[in-house]
GROMACS .gro file of C-alpha atoms in nm:
model
  351
    1MET     CA    1  -1.635   3.979  -4.659
    2THR     CA    2  -1.918   3.787  -4.562
    3LYS     CA    3  -2.098   4.026  -4.361
    4LYS     CA    4  -2.257   4.357  -4.530
    5ASN     CA    5  -2.129   4.672  -4.494
    6ASN     CA    6  -1.861   4.557  -4.245
    7VAL     CA    7  -1.518   4.644  -4.410
    8SER     CA    8  -1.314   4.933  -4.256
    9THR     CA    9  -1.077   5.148  -4.407
   10PHE     CA   10  -0.770   4.925  -4.309
   11LYS     CA   11  -0.946   4.639  -4.478
   12VAL     CA   12  -0.999   4.796  -4.789
   13ALA     CA   13  -0.662   4.956  -4.799
   14ALA     CA   14  -0.507   4.564  -4.735
   15THR     CA   15  -0.721   4.396  -4.968
   16TYR     CA   16  -0.634   4.652  -5.239
   17ILE     CA   17  -0.257   4.662  -5.198
   18GLY     CA   18  -0.281   4.256  -5.177
   19THR     CA   19  -0.438   4.195  -5.477
   20VAL     CA   20  -0.183   4.414  -5.662
   21ILE     CA   21   0.119   4.276  -5.489
   22GLY     CA   22   0.251   3.940  -5.607
   23ALA     CA   23   0.559   3.784  -5.748
   24GLY     CA   24   0.637   4.061  -6.007
   25PHE     CA   25   0.619   4.354  -5.776
   26ALA     CA   26   0.785   4.183  -5.456
   27SER     CA   27   1.060   4.024  -5.630
   28GLY     CA   28   1.167   4.353  -5.780
   29GLN     CA   29   1.127   4.233  -6.146
   30GLU     CA   30   0.843   4.455  -6.230
   31ILE     CA   31   0.986   4.745  -6.084
   32LEU     CA   32   1.302   4.693  -6.275
   33GLN     CA   33   1.185   4.652  -6.582
   34PHE     CA   34   0.904   4.936  -6.592
   35PHE     CA   35   1.052   5.179  -6.401
   36SER     CA   36   1.466   5.187  -6.267
   37VAL     CA   37   1.566   5.103  -6.647
   38PHE     CA   38   1.463   5.471  -6.698
   39ARG     CA   39   1.686   5.626  -6.437
   40GLU     CA   40   1.545   5.930  -6.270
   41LYS     CA   41   1.244   5.941  -6.503
   42GLY     CA   42   1.147   5.609  -6.362
   43LEU     CA   43   1.064   5.818  -6.011
   44MET     CA   44   0.828   6.035  -6.222
   45GLY     CA   45   0.649   5.721  -6.352
   46LEU     CA   46   0.601   5.607  -5.993
   47VAL     CA   47   0.441   5.936  -5.895
   48ALA     CA   48   0.193   5.897  -6.199
   49VAL     CA   49   0.143   5.540  -6.076
   50THR     CA   50   0.039   5.611  -5.734
   51VAL     CA   51  -0.150   5.920  -5.829
   52MET     CA   52  -0.366   5.642  -6.073
   53PHE     CA   53  -0.401   5.357  -5.849
   54ILE     CA   54  -0.561   5.605  -5.623
   55LEU     CA   55  -0.792   5.739  -5.869
   56PHE     CA   56  -0.882   5.406  -6.078
   57GLY     CA   57  -0.916   5.217  -5.727
   58TYR     CA   58  -1.150   5.467  -5.595
   59ILE     CA   59  -1.389   5.454  -5.927
   60VAL     CA   60  -1.368   5.094  -5.933
   61MET     CA   61  -1.484   5.071  -5.552
   62ASP     CA   62  -1.716   5.373  -5.601
   63PHE     CA   63  -1.891   5.183  -5.930
   64GLY     CA   64  -1.923   4.832  -5.697
   65ARG     CA   65  -2.087   5.008  -5.417
   66LYS     CA   66  -2.320   5.168  -5.626
   67LEU     CA   67  -2.414   4.878  -5.846
   68GLY     CA   68  -2.388   4.624  -5.541
   69SER     CA   69  -2.142   4.410  -5.739
   70THR     CA   70  -2.052   4.064  -5.674
   71SER     CA   71  -1.794   4.056  -5.949
   72HIS     CA   72  -1.621   4.240  -6.217
   73LEU     CA   73  -1.902   4.172  -6.480
   74GLU     CA   74  -2.146   4.423  -6.323
   75ILE     CA   75  -1.908   4.724  -6.356
   76ILE     CA   76  -1.779   4.629  -6.689
   77ARG     CA   77  -2.106   4.591  -6.842
   78PHE     CA   78  -2.227   4.912  -6.662
   79THR     CA   79  -1.902   5.107  -6.804
   80GLY     CA   80  -1.823   4.941  -7.129
   81GLY     CA   81  -2.159   4.825  -7.276
   82ARG     CA   82  -2.224   4.532  -7.415
   83PHE     CA   83  -1.957   4.525  -7.696
   84PHE     CA   84  -1.636   4.676  -7.460
   85GLY     CA   85  -1.805   4.523  -7.179
   86THR     CA   86  -1.773   4.187  -7.350
   87ILE     CA   87  -1.387   4.275  -7.447
   88ALA     CA   88  -1.298   4.351  -7.106
   89ASP     CA   89  -1.437   4.059  -6.974
   90TYR     CA   90  -1.218   3.872  -7.177
   91ILE     CA   91  -0.905   4.087  -7.128
   92ILE     CA   92  -0.992   4.026  -6.710
   93SER     CA   93  -1.021   3.655  -6.752
   94PHE     CA   94  -0.693   3.629  -6.953
   95PHE     CA   95  -0.491   3.795  -6.713
   96LEU     CA   96  -0.602   3.594  -6.430
   97PHE     CA   97  -0.456   3.308  -6.633
   98GLY     CA   98  -0.150   3.489  -6.702
   99SER     CA   99  -0.106   3.601  -6.356
  100LEU     CA  100  -0.126   3.241  -6.265
  101THR     CA  101   0.114   3.175  -6.483
  102ALA     CA  102   0.361   3.444  -6.377
  103MET     CA  103   0.313   3.319  -6.015
  104ILE     CA  104   0.385   2.975  -6.076
  105ALA     CA  105   0.694   3.107  -6.305
  106GLY     CA  106   0.818   3.317  -5.994
  107ALA     CA  107   0.800   3.023  -5.789
  108GLY     CA  108   1.019   2.824  -6.036
  109ALA     CA  109   1.257   3.126  -6.073
  110MET     CA  110   1.335   3.161  -5.665
  111ALA     CA  111   1.407   2.788  -5.671
  112ALA     CA  112   1.653   2.825  -5.938
  113GLN     CA  113   1.839   3.149  -5.809
  114GLU     CA  114   1.810   3.072  -5.448
  115PHE     CA  115   1.809   2.690  -5.381
  116HIS     CA  116   1.969   2.589  -5.715
  117ILE     CA  117   1.725   2.328  -5.808
  118PRO     CA  118   1.549   2.314  -6.178
  119ALA     CA  119   1.294   2.568  -6.202
  120ALA     CA  120   1.063   2.346  -6.341
  121TRP     CA  121   1.069   2.152  -6.028
  122GLY     CA  122   1.004   2.496  -5.828
  123ASN     CA  123   0.689   2.552  -6.088
  124PHE     CA  124   0.529   2.213  -6.014
  125PHE     CA  125   0.538   2.239  -5.648
  126MET     CA  126   0.346   2.614  -5.666
  127ALA     CA  127   0.113   2.505  -5.921
  128ALA     CA  128   0.054   2.154  -5.716
  129ILE     CA  129  -0.048   2.341  -5.380
  130THR     CA  130  -0.250   2.599  -5.563
  131CYS     CA  131  -0.428   2.356  -5.749
  132VAL     CA  132  -0.501   2.139  -5.415
  133THR     CA  133  -0.613   2.429  -5.250
  134VAL     CA  134  -0.881   2.542  -5.513
  135LEU     CA  135  -0.986   2.175  -5.513
  136THR     CA  136  -1.049   2.169  -5.126
  137GLY     CA  137  -1.180   2.521  -5.077
  138ILE     CA  138  -1.056   2.854  -5.049
  139ASN     CA  139  -1.204   2.970  -4.707
  140GLY     CA  140  -1.012   3.237  -4.569
  141VAL     CA  141  -0.777   3.279  -4.866
  142ILE     CA  142  -0.906   3.709  -4.876
  143ASN     CA  143  -0.797   3.706  -4.501
  144SER     CA  144  -0.477   3.536  -4.554
  145ILE     CA  145  -0.393   3.787  -4.816
  146SER     CA  146  -0.478   4.050  -4.579
  147PHE     CA  147  -0.256   3.907  -4.303
  148ILE     CA  148   0.015   3.859  -4.528
  149VAL     CA  149   0.019   4.221  -4.678
  150PRO     CA  150   0.161   4.411  -4.332
  151PHE     CA  151   0.471   4.148  -4.353
  152LEU     CA  152   0.537   4.216  -4.711
  153ILE     CA  153   0.556   4.563  -4.691
  154MET     CA  154   0.765   4.570  -4.406
  155ALA     CA  155   0.976   4.351  -4.560
  156VAL     CA  156   1.005   4.559  -4.874
  157LEU     CA  157   1.089   4.876  -4.671
  158GLY     CA  158   1.334   4.690  -4.460
  159VAL     CA  159   1.561   4.517  -4.725
  160SER     CA  160   1.539   4.876  -4.932
  161ILE     CA  161   1.624   5.054  -4.589
  162GLY     CA  162   1.885   4.833  -4.523
  163SER     CA  163   2.065   4.800  -4.868
  164PHE     CA  164   2.046   5.182  -4.853
  165PHE     CA  165   2.294   5.204  -4.538
  166THR     CA  166   2.479   4.848  -4.583
  167LEU     CA  167   2.546   4.843  -4.945
  168PRO     CA  168   2.755   5.065  -5.153
  169GLU     CA  169   2.589   5.228  -5.438
  170ASN     CA  170   2.670   5.163  -5.837
  171ALA     CA  171   2.975   5.337  -5.990
  172GLY     CA  172   2.757   5.593  -6.233
  173THR     CA  173   2.956   5.474  -6.561
  174VAL     CA  174   2.816   5.149  -6.505
  175TYR     CA  175   2.446   5.259  -6.418
  176ALA     CA  176   2.469   5.512  -6.756
  177GLN     CA  177   2.492   5.204  -7.004
  178ILE     CA  178   2.202   5.050  -6.891
  179VAL     CA  179   1.922   5.167  -7.136
  180PRO     CA  180   1.556   5.021  -7.176
  181ASP     CA  181   1.531   4.758  -7.452
  182ASN     CA  182   1.145   4.638  -7.451
  183GLU     CA  183   0.989   4.756  -7.756
  184LEU     CA  184   0.657   4.748  -7.580
  185ILE     CA  185   0.740   5.007  -7.331
  186LYS     CA  186   0.851   5.305  -7.498
  187ASN     CA  187   0.901   5.562  -7.227
  188TRP     CA  188   0.871   5.611  -6.865
  189PHE     CA  189   0.525   5.783  -6.898
  190TRP     CA  190   0.380   5.478  -7.101
  191SER     CA  191   0.543   5.224  -6.841
  192ALA     CA  192   0.354   5.445  -6.588
  193ILE     CA  193   0.007   5.388  -6.793
  194LEU     CA  194   0.049   5.027  -6.870
  195TYR     CA  195   0.190   4.901  -6.534
  196THR     CA  196  -0.158   5.122  -6.381
  197SER     CA  197  -0.361   4.915  -6.680
  198TYR     CA  198  -0.265   4.546  -6.635
  199ASN     CA  199  -0.272   4.597  -6.221
  200ILE     CA  200  -0.606   4.756  -6.238
  201VAL     CA  201  -0.745   4.506  -6.461
  202LEU     CA  202  -0.652   4.214  -6.211
  203SER     CA  203  -0.774   4.456  -5.910
  204ILE     CA  204  -1.125   4.496  -6.039
  205ALA     CA  205  -1.222   4.122  -5.972
  206VAL     CA  206  -1.159   4.193  -5.614
  207LEU     CA  207  -1.239   4.597  -5.575
  208ALA     CA  208  -1.563   4.537  -5.733
  209PRO     CA  209  -1.686   4.316  -5.455
  210LEU     CA  210  -1.498   4.484  -5.200
  211GLY     CA  211  -1.677   4.811  -5.294
  212SER     CA  212  -2.011   4.704  -5.235
  213GLU     CA  213  -1.918   4.572  -4.886
  214ALA     CA  214  -1.734   4.865  -4.739
  215ASN     CA  215  -1.869   5.040  -4.456
  216ASP     CA  216  -1.931   5.360  -4.635
  217MET     CA  217  -1.816   5.640  -4.908
  218LYS     CA  218  -1.538   5.739  -4.649
  219SER     CA  219  -1.405   5.407  -4.608
  220ILE     CA  220  -1.385   5.362  -4.967
  221ARG     CA  221  -1.214   5.709  -5.036
  222ASN     CA  222  -0.968   5.674  -4.776
  223GLY     CA  223  -0.897   5.316  -4.834
  224ALA     CA  224  -0.841   5.414  -5.210
  225ILE     CA  225  -0.602   5.669  -5.076
  226LEU     CA  226  -0.421   5.446  -4.835
  227GLY     CA  227  -0.385   5.166  -5.061
  228GLY     CA  228  -0.240   5.348  -5.366
  229LEU     CA  229  -0.028   5.538  -5.126
  230GLY     CA  230   0.108   5.198  -4.996
  231LEU     CA  231   0.168   5.065  -5.323
  232GLY     CA  232   0.306   5.365  -5.467
  233LEU     CA  233   0.560   5.407  -5.145
  234GLY     CA  234   0.627   4.991  -5.204
  235ALA     CA  235   0.708   5.068  -5.545
  236LEU     CA  236   0.944   5.386  -5.467
  237ALA     CA  237   1.119   5.161  -5.189
  238ILE     CA  238   1.197   4.882  -5.431
  239ASN     CA  239   1.328   5.126  -5.707
  240ILE     CA  240   1.561   5.286  -5.490
  241ALA     CA  241   1.707   4.947  -5.372
  242ILE     CA  242   1.757   4.825  -5.733
  243THR     CA  243   1.891   5.133  -5.868
  244ARG     CA  244   2.147   5.148  -5.608
  245ASN     CA  245   2.249   4.801  -5.730
  246ILE     CA  246   2.128   4.784  -6.074
  247ASN     CA  247   2.439   4.651  -6.221
  248ASN     CA  248   2.438   4.353  -5.980
  249VAL     CA  249   2.074   4.284  -6.050
  250ILE     CA  250   2.002   4.387  -6.459
  251ASP     CA  251   1.993   3.997  -6.538
  252ILE     CA  252   1.884   3.847  -6.207
  253GLU     CA  253   1.496   3.705  -6.195
  254VAL     CA  254   1.445   3.777  -5.825
  255PRO     CA  255   1.669   4.093  -5.778
  256MET     CA  256   1.519   4.172  -5.434
  257ALA     CA  257   1.605   3.818  -5.277
  258TYR     CA  258   1.959   3.910  -5.397
  259ILE     CA  259   1.979   4.249  -5.237
  260ALA     CA  260   1.855   4.085  -4.913
  261GLY     CA  261   2.121   3.824  -4.932
  262GLN     CA  262   2.374   4.097  -4.985
  263ILE     CA  263   2.265   4.258  -4.623
  264SER     CA  264   2.225   3.912  -4.465
  265GLN     CA  265   2.123   3.542  -4.479
  266VAL     CA  266   1.902   3.579  -4.203
  267VAL     CA  267   1.714   3.863  -4.398
  268LYS     CA  268   1.736   3.657  -4.732
  269VAL     CA  269   1.547   3.377  -4.552
  270VAL     CA  270   1.259   3.593  -4.426
  271TYR     CA  271   1.221   3.787  -4.731
  272ILE     CA  272   1.186   3.452  -4.939
  273ALA     CA  273   0.949   3.328  -4.691
  274VAL     CA  274   0.742   3.623  -4.697
  275LEU     CA  275   0.759   3.634  -5.083
  276LEU     CA  276   0.668   3.258  -5.128
  277ALA     CA  277   0.341   3.309  -4.905
  278GLU     CA  278   0.277   3.600  -5.147
  279ILE     CA  279   0.327   3.424  -5.462
  280TYR     CA  280   0.104   3.128  -5.326
  281THR     CA  281  -0.226   3.355  -5.236
  282THR     CA  282  -0.179   3.563  -5.550
  283ALA     CA  283  -0.185   3.235  -5.741
  284VAL     CA  284  -0.480   3.069  -5.536
  285GLY     CA  285  -0.660   3.376  -5.623
  286SER     CA  286  -0.580   3.376  -5.977
  287LEU     CA  287  -0.670   3.014  -6.039
  288TYR     CA  288  -0.980   3.036  -5.862
  289GLY     CA  289  -1.106   3.359  -6.016
  290PHE     CA  290  -1.035   3.234  -6.358
  291THR     CA  291  -1.194   2.885  -6.323
  292ALA     CA  292  -1.458   3.045  -6.098
  293ARG     CA  293  -1.553   3.296  -6.432
  294ILE     CA  294  -1.596   2.958  -6.674
  295THR     CA  295  -1.708   2.715  -6.458
  296ASP     CA  296  -1.882   2.589  -6.134
  297ILE     CA  297  -1.574   2.438  -5.941
  298LYS     CA  298  -1.799   2.270  -5.692
  299ASP     CA  299  -1.881   1.993  -5.945
  300ILE     CA  300  -1.671   1.717  -6.077
  301TYR     CA  301  -1.641   1.867  -6.432
  302GLY     CA  302  -1.535   2.187  -6.276
  303LYS     CA  303  -1.233   2.046  -6.081
  304LEU     CA  304  -1.126   1.868  -6.422
  305ILE     CA  305  -1.135   2.215  -6.546
  306VAL     CA  306  -0.945   2.342  -6.258
  307ILE     CA  307  -0.686   2.070  -6.295
  308GLU     CA  308  -0.645   2.137  -6.699
  309ILE     CA  309  -0.585   2.498  -6.632
  310THR     CA  310  -0.307   2.427  -6.374
  311ILE     CA  311  -0.141   2.190  -6.609
  312LEU     CA  312  -0.163   2.487  -6.917
  313SER     CA  313  -0.021   2.732  -6.658
  314PHE     CA  314   0.256   2.477  -6.562
  315ILE     CA  315   0.335   2.456  -6.920
  316ALA     CA  316   0.360   2.803  -7.017
  317SER     CA  317   0.510   2.888  -6.713
  318GLN     CA  318   0.846   2.740  -6.874
  319PHE     CA  319   0.882   3.062  -7.070
  320GLY     CA  320   1.063   3.214  -6.790
  321PHE     CA  321   0.946   3.475  -6.510
  322SER     CA  322   1.131   3.774  -6.688
  323ASN     CA  323   1.021   3.703  -6.984
  324LEU     CA  324   0.628   3.700  -6.874
  325VAL     CA  325   0.714   4.012  -6.684
  326LYS     CA  326   0.855   4.170  -6.983
  327TYR     CA  327   0.609   4.055  -7.265
  328LEU     CA  328   0.293   3.974  -7.115
  329TYR     CA  329   0.214   4.230  -6.876
  330PRO     CA  330   0.272   4.517  -7.104
  331VAL     CA  331   0.087   4.305  -7.368
  332ILE     CA  332  -0.215   4.284  -7.085
  333GLY     CA  333  -0.165   4.661  -7.011
  334TYR     CA  334  -0.247   4.778  -7.355
  335GLY     CA  335  -0.559   4.553  -7.324
  336GLY     CA  336  -0.659   4.688  -7.044
  337ILE     CA  337  -0.626   5.083  -7.147
  338ILE     CA  338  -0.937   5.020  -7.289
  339ILE     CA  339  -1.083   4.950  -6.957
  340LEU     CA  340  -0.933   5.228  -6.787
  341ALA     CA  341  -1.087   5.436  -7.064
  342CYS     CA  342  -1.428   5.327  -7.014
  343LEU     CA  343  -1.439   5.357  -6.631
  344LEU     CA  344  -1.306   5.747  -6.665
  345TYR     CA  345  -1.526   5.844  -6.914
  346LYS     CA  346  -1.837   5.665  -6.742
  347LYS     CA  347  -1.755   5.853  -6.420
  348ILE     CA  348  -1.703   6.194  -6.602
  349LYS     CA  349  -2.037   6.131  -6.784
  350ILE     CA  350  -2.204   6.063  -6.474
  351LYS     CA  351  -2.046   6.391  -6.310
   0.00000   0.00000   0.00000
């Protein structure tokens, strides 16, 4: 995004999808905890999420274009004012750190589940390569995200479709016994709002400048629609695969990797490779976004901050991937509701 007004509809949609999809989404852990546990009502939640992704993605990019945004700051100050804008800035910054922690934890969960090595080693490896990448420069990271997104969507759809035709469905009696146990997520409707909220919180940091670089309003509108539909379709595919195998994956850290392995080992290896690549790009973006917000990464002091933040994230990742998804994400979602309310209020007021 170095050339002004040279981002097409496809680029807008792919980048939007890439900012939302991470370890939680592609692993199946988010979909499991936010939608699959609500059974058929989870489908209504996914429909609501798709609509809200389209709506708020468009609003953010529209404001980004009108304000000529270079970061999330212009939008949250414009929509939230000094008081709520400051709160929103803290929320976004905190979630970038939380996202980094979740990505590192996701790599550890993958290492433990699929390679039978201590999760801490997987955490350390992902933290190390993420830190090194940010320290040596991240040129091409956004392009790499856009490059990986089509492969990840194809992998998600492929595994979901494959599981539908090759794996037997759970017995209904087993499925009926599974009920939501997260007090932070009361029902499918709140689940949909919180899921949209924390994802938009993270996406603003990318969607704001993306809107100012889009070719025109048509690219923004169509990009938001395609991006929202792509996210909804991917989430639906994962939900179908998980609900058909929920009695086998309910306690597994990376459900989609398990399901891929039930189809064939080749499918499993390919899916894990794509998932790890997405975890890596999301981790790099989160670490860079967080540290760039508080310091200049180019000087020595900034590089030390990058290392310190990475170490803190590594320590926090020991809390466990599924626990982070279960507790951290809903908390951020509650905080993000303030941002969604400010965006919607400002848009309605302007209209």
